[in-house]
Amino acid sequence: MISLVDLTAQYHSIKKEIDAAVLSTLESGHFILGPQVVKFEESIAAYLGVQHAVGLASGTDALVIALRALNIGEGDEVIIPAYTFFATAGTVMSVGAKPVIVDVDPQNYEVDITKIEAAITPKTKAIIPVHLYGHPAEMDPIMEIAHKHGLKVIEDNAQGFGAEYLGKKTGSFGDIGCLSFFPTKNLGAYGDGGAVVTNDPALAEQMRMLRAHGWKKKYYSEMVGYNSRLDAMQAAILQAKFPYLDAWNEKRRELSNRYTEHLAPLGVVTPVEREWAKHVYHLYIIRSEKRDELQAFLKQKGIASEVYYPLPPHLSMPCRKFGYKEGDFPHAEKAAKETLALPLYPELSLEQQDEVIAAMKEFVSK
Ligand SMILES: *Cc1c(COP(=O)(O)O)cnc(C)c1O
């Protein structure tokens, strides 16, 4: 059986360091925020080349808190791509704003930069580009459009930790960058976790307040906030894993390139790394018009695969009230019918990968 991701393989490869981090946290007696979290926040900021990082309870909270810090709410519109994880749309709705959806580039699934301006109205407050699957969105044109129209930019960098656009790390371009440390993400905790990053000290302070009940001073709430604190255990685990992130991303790139080398000649539609991009392959996504049949075939060979995502946000129940319908965003809808993630994680062996490739060959020649 070849799984899509194997989190225990990674744990076993660095067990000593993880166990030590967990035990020392237990001994420290400090479990919510505290020195471990501060240390990890400093590591994130240094890695991305930004001034401030704020550890949070999840990537979803990171988006909510970013929107709140930018005062986005009732009556506002936020531009998001048509193909993404639901949270990108859901968080906009949860602060009371309307997600205004723009179709994606059919080749690399990022927001289609040629369609953004037509979606801007007097109510538009922000754009949320998503670095989907680990491939960066085209940040220079996005930032240019945002500046021209006075819009904020929140990068949904949940899948792109370590990715680069023209040599600069994703998450460091916008007003705020959002990270998720969900266990399967490129840097994953052993539980939920997230962070926001920014170069603006006032925004950083707002987000620190929002993560703990609106407090600057404990118990003196200045706004309605949340309980969205990164816990010390996850921070210690993430800090122990951090030095490996670049090597793991490199491994993802090598394995992905190897997949492409073998699958592209078979006529399989493989992912594209644009010339300005450093892709970190959070997921290795192929496309097939016989996607469901292919997935069943792989399953029967003992190979896991997964659909990210079968339902584009505009066709989800919560978005119905905005009047979106089938046919509105053809590239996203086609992607939802054709995309398939193949097994990929840094510890995947070449033998396992060969098995996947052999099964793909067999399916294609059927
Ligand atoms: C994982 C993810 C999120 C949400 O992160 P959680 O930590 O699971 O809340 C948001 N956006 C995208 C694109 C994601 O992949």
Tab-separated table of C-alpha atoms and ligand atoms in Angstrom:
chain	number	residue	atom	x	y	z
A	1	MET	CA	0.000	0.000	0.000
A	2	ILE	CA	1.411	3.372	-0.982
A	3	SER	CA	-0.215	6.230	0.893
A	4	LEU	CA	-0.606	9.788	-0.296
A	5	VAL	CA	1.426	11.102	2.646
A	6	ASP	CA	3.194	9.172	5.419
A	7	LEU	CA	3.591	11.334	8.499
A	8	THR	CA	5.087	8.572	10.630
A	9	ALA	CA	7.959	8.123	8.150
A	10	GLN	CA	8.960	11.719	8.785
A	11	TYR	CA	8.579	11.356	12.548
A	12	HIS	CA	10.837	8.312	12.591
A	13	SER	CA	13.484	10.143	10.576
A	14	ILE	CA	13.820	12.839	13.276
A	15	LYS	CA	12.364	11.040	16.298
A	16	LYS	CA	15.118	12.001	18.743
A	17	GLU	CA	14.737	15.720	18.126
A	18	ILE	CA	10.946	15.634	18.229
A	19	ASP	CA	10.847	13.577	21.419
A	20	ALA	CA	13.329	15.948	23.074
A	21	ALA	CA	11.264	18.982	22.026
A	22	VAL	CA	8.062	17.451	23.414
A	23	LEU	CA	9.676	16.380	26.683
A	24	SER	CA	11.338	19.727	27.279
A	25	THR	CA	7.996	21.466	26.720
A	26	LEU	CA	6.387	19.166	29.287
A	27	GLU	CA	9.161	20.039	31.727
A	28	SER	CA	8.905	23.762	31.006
A	29	GLY	CA	5.378	23.987	32.408
A	30	HIS	CA	4.568	26.599	29.743
A	31	PHE	CA	1.901	25.506	27.270
A	32	ILE	CA	0.185	28.439	25.582
A	33	LEU	CA	2.309	31.067	23.773
A	34	GLY	CA	5.477	31.762	25.814
A	35	PRO	CA	9.169	31.565	24.876
A	36	GLN	CA	8.854	28.545	22.523
A	37	VAL	CA	6.260	30.366	20.442
A	38	VAL	CA	8.311	33.586	20.386
A	39	LYS	CA	11.360	31.642	19.217
A	40	PHE	CA	9.388	29.959	16.455
A	41	GLU	CA	7.829	33.286	15.370
A	42	GLU	CA	11.338	34.744	15.069
A	43	SER	CA	12.405	31.768	12.950
A	44	ILE	CA	9.463	32.251	10.572
A	45	ALA	CA	10.117	35.987	10.202
A	46	ALA	CA	13.822	35.425	9.520
A	47	TYR	CA	13.106	32.666	6.986
A	48	LEU	CA	10.579	34.724	5.022
A	49	GLY	CA	12.521	37.967	5.381
A	50	VAL	CA	9.686	39.843	7.106
A	51	GLN	CA	9.552	41.927	10.285
A	52	HIS	CA	6.807	40.182	12.255
A	53	ALA	CA	5.262	36.738	12.628
A	54	VAL	CA	2.356	35.903	14.931
A	55	GLY	CA	1.672	32.272	15.849
A	56	LEU	CA	-1.983	31.223	15.703
A	57	ALA	CA	-4.149	28.167	16.204
A	58	SER	CA	-4.653	27.376	12.488
A	59	GLY	CA	-4.310	28.588	8.927
A	60	THR	CA	-8.032	29.255	8.803
A	61	ASP	CA	-7.704	31.550	11.822
A	62	ALA	CA	-4.755	33.230	10.100
A	63	LEU	CA	-7.049	34.257	7.223
A	64	VAL	CA	-9.829	35.411	9.583
A	65	ILE	CA	-7.433	37.420	11.746
A	66	ALA	CA	-5.737	38.950	8.687
A	67	LEU	CA	-9.131	40.075	7.340
A	68	ARG	CA	-10.158	41.456	10.737
A	69	ALA	CA	-6.867	43.311	11.184
A	70	LEU	CA	-7.473	45.018	7.827
A	71	ASN	CA	-10.972	46.018	9.008
A	72	ILE	CA	-12.696	43.951	6.345
A	73	GLY	CA	-16.279	43.002	7.135
A	74	GLU	CA	-19.936	43.654	6.331
A	75	GLY	CA	-20.440	45.346	2.941
A	76	ASP	CA	-16.895	44.681	1.721
A	77	GLU	CA	-15.748	42.524	-1.173
A	78	VAL	CA	-12.629	40.407	-1.363
A	79	ILE	CA	-11.280	38.893	-4.586
A	80	ILE	CA	-10.310	35.222	-4.396
A	81	PRO	CA	-9.414	32.553	-6.971
A	82	ALA	CA	-12.100	30.118	-8.149
A	83	TYR	CA	-10.027	27.034	-7.410
A	84	THR	CA	-8.791	26.738	-3.834
A	85	PHE	CA	-9.475	25.104	-0.493
A	86	PHE	CA	-12.848	26.256	0.861
A	87	ALA	CA	-11.271	28.193	3.776
A	88	THR	CA	-10.121	30.950	1.403
A	89	ALA	CA	-13.791	31.690	0.631
A	90	GLY	CA	-15.221	30.644	3.993
A	91	THR	CA	-13.084	33.017	6.028
A	92	VAL	CA	-14.133	35.979	3.861
A	93	MET	CA	-17.771	35.046	4.530
A	94	SER	CA	-17.138	34.487	8.226
A	95	VAL	CA	-16.109	38.132	8.703
A	96	GLY	CA	-19.281	39.192	6.867
A	97	ALA	CA	-17.691	40.122	3.528
A	98	LYS	CA	-18.464	38.813	0.034
A	99	PRO	CA	-15.982	36.620	-1.814
A	100	VAL	CA	-15.747	37.881	-5.392
A	101	ILE	CA	-14.477	34.979	-7.390
A	102	VAL	CA	-12.091	35.141	-10.354
A	103	ASP	CA	-11.268	32.145	-12.536
A	104	VAL	CA	-7.824	30.546	-12.453
A	105	ASP	CA	-5.087	29.963	-14.978
A	106	PRO	CA	-5.850	26.438	-16.278
A	107	GLN	CA	-2.187	25.462	-16.280
A	108	ASN	CA	-1.038	26.322	-12.799
A	109	TYR	CA	-4.319	27.070	-10.976
A	110	GLU	CA	-3.313	30.502	-9.662
A	111	VAL	CA	-5.694	33.455	-9.930
A	112	ASP	CA	-5.812	34.616	-13.580
A	113	ILE	CA	-4.164	38.039	-13.382
A	114	THR	CA	-5.861	39.195	-16.597
A	115	LYS	CA	-9.302	38.831	-14.969
A	116	ILE	CA	-8.722	40.582	-11.632
A	117	GLU	CA	-9.373	44.191	-12.660
A	118	ALA	CA	-12.790	43.408	-14.150
A	119	ALA	CA	-13.851	42.055	-10.747
A	120	ILE	CA	-12.959	45.220	-8.819
A	121	THR	CA	-15.870	47.386	-7.622
A	122	PRO	CA	-16.034	50.349	-5.219
A	123	LYS	CA	-16.633	47.795	-2.445
A	124	THR	CA	-13.465	45.777	-3.112
A	125	LYS	CA	-11.058	45.932	-0.176
A	126	ALA	CA	-8.540	43.156	-0.795
A	127	ILE	CA	-7.218	40.387	-3.014
A	128	ILE	CA	-6.295	36.967	-1.629
A	129	PRO	CA	-3.942	35.176	-4.018
A	130	VAL	CA	-3.435	31.499	-3.128
A	131	HIS	CA	-0.113	29.767	-3.768
A	132	LEU	CA	-2.006	26.602	-4.585
A	133	TYR	CA	-0.232	23.237	-4.418
A	134	GLY	CA	3.014	25.080	-3.610
A	135	HIS	CA	3.231	27.036	-6.876
A	136	PRO	CA	3.451	30.816	-6.396
A	137	ALA	CA	0.795	33.155	-7.730
A	138	GLU	CA	2.129	35.869	-10.053
A	139	MET	CA	2.859	38.420	-7.349
A	140	ASP	CA	4.287	41.436	-9.233
A	141	PRO	CA	1.192	42.034	-11.396
A	142	ILE	CA	-1.074	41.305	-8.416
A	143	MET	CA	0.716	43.866	-6.220
A	144	GLU	CA	0.638	46.374	-9.086
A	145	ILE	CA	-3.134	46.005	-9.509
A	146	ALA	CA	-3.600	46.264	-5.740
A	147	HIS	CA	-1.569	49.479	-5.506
A	148	LYS	CA	-3.325	51.006	-8.501
A	149	HIS	CA	-6.746	50.421	-6.937
A	150	GLY	CA	-5.829	50.942	-3.273
A	151	LEU	CA	-6.461	47.315	-2.303
A	152	LYS	CA	-4.835	45.212	0.401
A	153	VAL	CA	-3.223	41.866	-0.390
A	154	ILE	CA	-3.460	38.826	1.884
A	155	GLU	CA	-1.430	35.881	0.628
A	156	ASP	CA	-2.884	32.469	1.380
A	157	ASN	CA	0.472	30.757	1.710
A	158	ALA	CA	-0.845	27.657	3.496
A	159	GLN	CA	0.477	25.393	0.730
A	160	GLY	CA	3.494	27.459	-0.295
A	161	PHE	CA	5.884	27.633	2.669
A	162	GLY	CA	9.326	27.940	1.053
A	163	ALA	CA	8.059	28.714	-2.466
A	164	GLU	CA	9.520	31.688	-4.313
A	165	TYR	CA	8.379	34.223	-6.873
A	166	LEU	CA	11.369	35.724	-8.730
A	167	GLY	CA	13.691	34.586	-5.938
A	168	LYS	CA	11.630	36.077	-3.086
A	169	LYS	CA	9.651	33.949	-0.652
A	170	THR	CA	5.878	33.772	-1.037
A	171	GLY	CA	4.047	35.235	1.931
A	172	SER	CA	6.411	38.217	2.021
A	173	PHE	CA	4.804	40.256	-0.793
A	174	GLY	CA	1.387	41.214	0.520
A	175	ASP	CA	0.256	43.281	3.488
A	176	ILE	CA	-0.200	39.995	5.343
A	177	GLY	CA	0.890	36.425	4.605
A	178	CYS	CA	-0.960	33.452	6.095
A	179	LEU	CA	0.563	30.085	6.967
A	180	SER	CA	-0.906	26.764	8.062
A	181	PHE	CA	0.945	24.086	9.990
A	182	PHE	CA	-1.733	21.439	9.516
A	183	PRO	CA	0.169	18.118	9.795
A	184	THR	CA	0.268	17.425	6.035
A	185	LYS	CA	1.506	20.889	5.040
A	186	ASN	CA	5.162	21.279	3.974
A	187	LEU	CA	6.008	22.263	7.545
A	188	GLY	CA	3.479	20.369	9.632
A	189	ALA	CA	2.759	20.301	13.352
A	190	TYR	CA	1.363	17.325	15.277
A	191	GLY	CA	-1.915	19.136	15.656
A	192	ASP	CA	-3.334	22.382	14.309
A	193	GLY	CA	-1.283	25.530	13.954
A	194	GLY	CA	-0.926	28.636	11.811
A	195	ALA	CA	0.687	32.053	11.606
A	196	VAL	CA	0.404	35.464	10.012
A	197	VAL	CA	3.374	37.526	8.860
A	198	THR	CA	3.666	41.219	8.046
A	199	ASN	CA	6.146	44.078	7.778
A	200	ASP	CA	3.675	46.506	9.365
A	201	PRO	CA	4.160	46.838	13.154
A	202	ALA	CA	0.621	48.204	13.672
A	203	LEU	CA	-0.927	45.243	11.837
A	204	ALA	CA	1.273	42.854	13.827
A	205	GLU	CA	0.010	44.366	17.062
A	206	GLN	CA	-3.630	44.179	15.909
A	207	MET	CA	-3.175	40.495	15.057
A	208	ARG	CA	-1.491	39.776	18.418
A	209	MET	CA	-4.494	41.365	20.096
A	210	LEU	CA	-7.010	39.510	17.935
A	211	ARG	CA	-5.489	36.121	18.790
A	212	ALA	CA	-6.199	36.659	22.506
A	213	HIS	CA	-9.555	38.330	23.146
A	214	GLY	CA	-8.493	41.757	21.932
A	215	TRP	CA	-6.021	42.190	24.761
A	216	LYS	CA	-3.047	44.482	24.736
A	217	LYS	CA	-3.061	44.233	28.512
A	218	LYS	CA	-4.424	40.965	29.891
A	219	TYR	CA	-8.166	41.082	30.699
A	220	TYR	CA	-8.568	44.584	29.221
A	221	SER	CA	-10.234	43.772	25.900
A	222	GLU	CA	-10.080	46.590	23.363
A	223	MET	CA	-11.938	44.693	20.635
A	224	VAL	CA	-13.745	41.406	20.184
A	225	GLY	CA	-11.008	38.913	19.427
A	226	TYR	CA	-10.576	35.153	19.439
A	227	ASN	CA	-8.797	32.450	21.319
A	228	SER	CA	-6.379	31.508	18.561
A	229	ARG	CA	-3.024	31.005	20.206
A	230	LEU	CA	-0.327	28.681	18.933
A	231	ASP	CA	0.520	26.285	21.731
A	232	ALA	CA	4.044	25.759	23.014
A	233	MET	CA	4.095	22.036	22.193
A	234	GLN	CA	3.364	22.650	18.508
A	235	ALA	CA	5.834	25.542	18.422
A	236	ALA	CA	8.578	23.331	19.901
A	237	ILE	CA	7.815	20.579	17.369
A	238	LEU	CA	7.746	23.042	14.483
A	239	GLN	CA	10.997	24.641	15.626
A	240	ALA	CA	12.647	21.215	15.695
A	241	LYS	CA	11.394	20.498	12.174
A	242	PHE	CA	12.186	23.920	10.705
A	243	PRO	CA	15.855	23.262	9.859
A	244	TYR	CA	14.674	20.445	7.566
A	245	LEU	CA	12.104	22.430	5.608
A	246	ASP	CA	14.391	23.398	2.724
A	247	ALA	CA	15.751	19.859	2.345
A	248	TRP	CA	12.230	18.420	2.445
A	249	ASN	CA	11.058	20.905	-0.166
A	250	GLU	CA	14.078	19.998	-2.301
A	251	LYS	CA	13.117	16.341	-1.984
A	252	ARG	CA	9.552	17.172	-3.049
A	253	ARG	CA	10.956	18.979	-6.093
A	254	GLU	CA	13.226	16.072	-7.047
A	255	LEU	CA	10.463	13.495	-6.737
A	256	SER	CA	8.032	15.734	-8.628
A	257	ASN	CA	10.493	16.283	-11.455
A	258	ARG	CA	11.010	12.539	-11.599
A	259	TYR	CA	7.252	11.959	-11.842
A	260	THR	CA	7.044	14.506	-14.655
A	261	GLU	CA	10.017	12.957	-16.490
A	262	HIS	CA	8.209	9.611	-16.587
A	263	LEU	CA	4.585	10.704	-16.905
A	264	ALA	CA	4.740	13.562	-19.415
A	265	PRO	CA	5.965	11.287	-22.250
A	266	LEU	CA	2.881	9.110	-21.623
A	267	GLY	CA	0.680	12.075	-22.444
A	268	VAL	CA	-0.309	12.664	-18.814
A	269	VAL	CA	-0.973	16.339	-18.057
A	270	THR	CA	1.717	17.149	-15.479
A	271	PRO	CA	2.266	20.288	-13.348
A	272	VAL	CA	4.096	23.260	-14.795
A	273	GLU	CA	6.697	25.367	-13.013
A	274	ARG	CA	6.600	28.840	-14.528
A	275	GLU	CA	9.941	30.495	-15.320
A	276	TRP	CA	9.562	32.949	-12.428
A	277	ALA	CA	8.546	30.297	-9.937
A	278	LYS	CA	10.093	28.034	-7.373
A	279	HIS	CA	7.455	25.371	-6.837
A	280	VAL	CA	7.531	23.495	-3.492
A	281	TYR	CA	5.034	20.810	-4.550
A	282	HIS	CA	2.799	20.691	-1.508
A	283	LEU	CA	0.882	18.356	-3.822
A	284	TYR	CA	1.812	16.712	-7.117
A	285	ILE	CA	-1.249	17.247	-9.296
A	286	ILE	CA	-1.920	15.593	-12.629
A	287	ARG	CA	-5.020	15.860	-14.787
A	288	SER	CA	-7.055	13.235	-16.561
A	289	GLU	CA	-10.412	13.269	-18.315
A	290	LYS	CA	-10.791	9.750	-16.916
A	291	ARG	CA	-9.834	10.916	-13.429
A	292	ASP	CA	-12.338	8.870	-11.417
A	293	GLU	CA	-11.564	5.718	-13.396
A	294	LEU	CA	-7.833	6.342	-12.880
A	295	GLN	CA	-8.293	6.833	-9.156
A	296	ALA	CA	-10.213	3.551	-8.876
A	297	PHE	CA	-7.518	1.772	-10.905
A	298	LEU	CA	-4.735	3.081	-8.651
A	299	LYS	CA	-6.699	2.121	-5.556
A	300	GLN	CA	-7.040	-1.415	-6.788
A	301	LYS	CA	-3.224	-1.461	-7.207
A	302	GLY	CA	-2.821	-0.360	-3.584
A	303	ILE	CA	-1.938	3.222	-4.478
A	304	ALA	CA	-3.677	6.117	-2.752
A	305	SER	CA	-4.591	9.301	-4.599
A	306	GLU	CA	-6.837	12.215	-3.733
A	307	VAL	CA	-8.928	14.925	-5.372
A	308	TYR	CA	-8.019	18.501	-4.342
A	309	TYR	CA	-10.706	19.815	-4.728
A	310	PRO	CA	-13.879	18.163	-6.069
A	311	LEU	CA	-16.069	21.230	-5.400
A	312	PRO	CA	-14.916	24.750	-6.330
A	313	PRO	CA	-15.968	27.235	-3.611
A	314	HIS	CA	-18.495	29.048	-5.855
A	315	LEU	CA	-20.560	25.846	-6.123
A	316	SER	CA	-20.524	25.210	-2.364
A	317	MET	CA	-23.708	25.650	-0.319
A	318	PRO	CA	-22.565	28.755	1.624
A	319	CYS	CA	-21.766	30.574	-1.661
A	320	ARG	CA	-25.191	29.982	-3.205
A	321	LYS	CA	-26.592	33.166	-1.700
A	322	PHE	CA	-24.273	35.176	-3.948
A	323	GLY	CA	-25.910	33.721	-7.055
A	324	TYR	CA	-22.894	31.848	-8.376
A	325	LYS	CA	-23.794	28.935	-10.631
A	326	GLU	CA	-22.367	26.123	-12.737
A	327	GLY	CA	-20.590	27.557	-15.758
A	328	ASP	CA	-19.390	30.763	-14.067
A	329	PHE	CA	-15.731	29.700	-13.807
A	330	PRO	CA	-15.061	27.052	-16.455
A	331	HIS	CA	-11.342	26.545	-15.711
A	332	ALA	CA	-12.005	25.875	-12.030
A	333	GLU	CA	-14.946	23.593	-12.794
A	334	LYS	CA	-12.944	21.588	-15.317
A	335	ALA	CA	-10.061	21.308	-12.852
A	336	ALA	CA	-12.443	19.997	-10.182
A	337	LYS	CA	-13.388	17.176	-12.564
A	338	GLU	CA	-9.858	16.326	-13.713
A	339	THR	CA	-7.235	16.961	-11.042
A	340	LEU	CA	-5.685	14.140	-9.039
A	341	ALA	CA	-2.895	14.194	-6.447
A	342	LEU	CA	-0.404	11.319	-6.602
A	343	PRO	CA	1.554	10.075	-3.561
A	344	LEU	CA	4.208	12.617	-2.650
A	345	TYR	CA	6.140	13.283	0.536
A	346	PRO	CA	9.856	13.727	1.187
A	347	GLU	CA	10.320	10.175	2.489
A	348	LEU	CA	8.643	8.491	-0.516
A	349	SER	CA	11.174	5.974	-1.841
A	350	LEU	CA	12.147	5.662	-5.506
A	351	GLU	CA	10.851	2.066	-5.449
A	352	GLN	CA	7.465	3.265	-4.247
A	353	GLN	CA	7.452	6.014	-6.838
A	354	ASP	CA	8.358	3.476	-9.540
A	355	GLU	CA	5.297	1.480	-8.537
A	356	VAL	CA	3.094	4.518	-9.004
A	357	ILE	CA	4.708	5.271	-12.361
A	358	ALA	CA	4.260	1.649	-13.499
A	359	ALA	CA	0.579	1.728	-12.558
A	360	MET	CA	0.130	4.990	-14.451
A	361	LYS	CA	1.802	3.411	-17.506
A	362	GLU	CA	-0.517	0.450	-17.294
A	363	PHE	CA	-3.593	2.663	-17.065
A	364	VAL	CA	-2.558	4.854	-19.982
A	365	SER	CA	-1.855	1.870	-22.265
A	366	LYS	CA	-5.154	0.142	-21.421
B	1	LIG	C1	-4.750	24.193	4.723
B	1	LIG	C2	-5.251	25.414	4.051
B	1	LIG	C3	-5.906	26.441	4.746
B	1	LIG	C4	-6.346	26.311	6.177
B	1	LIG	O1	-5.385	25.923	7.083
B	1	LIG	P1	-5.802	25.104	8.406
B	1	LIG	O2	-4.563	25.152	9.225
B	1	LIG	O3	-6.184	23.736	7.986
B	1	LIG	O4	-6.922	25.843	9.050
B	1	LIG	C5	-6.254	27.584	4.067
B	1	LIG	N1	-6.003	27.725	2.750
B	1	LIG	C6	-5.394	26.762	2.031
B	1	LIG	C7	-5.121	26.980	0.587
B	1	LIG	C8	-5.027	25.563	2.653
B	1	LIG	O5	-4.434	24.610	1.936
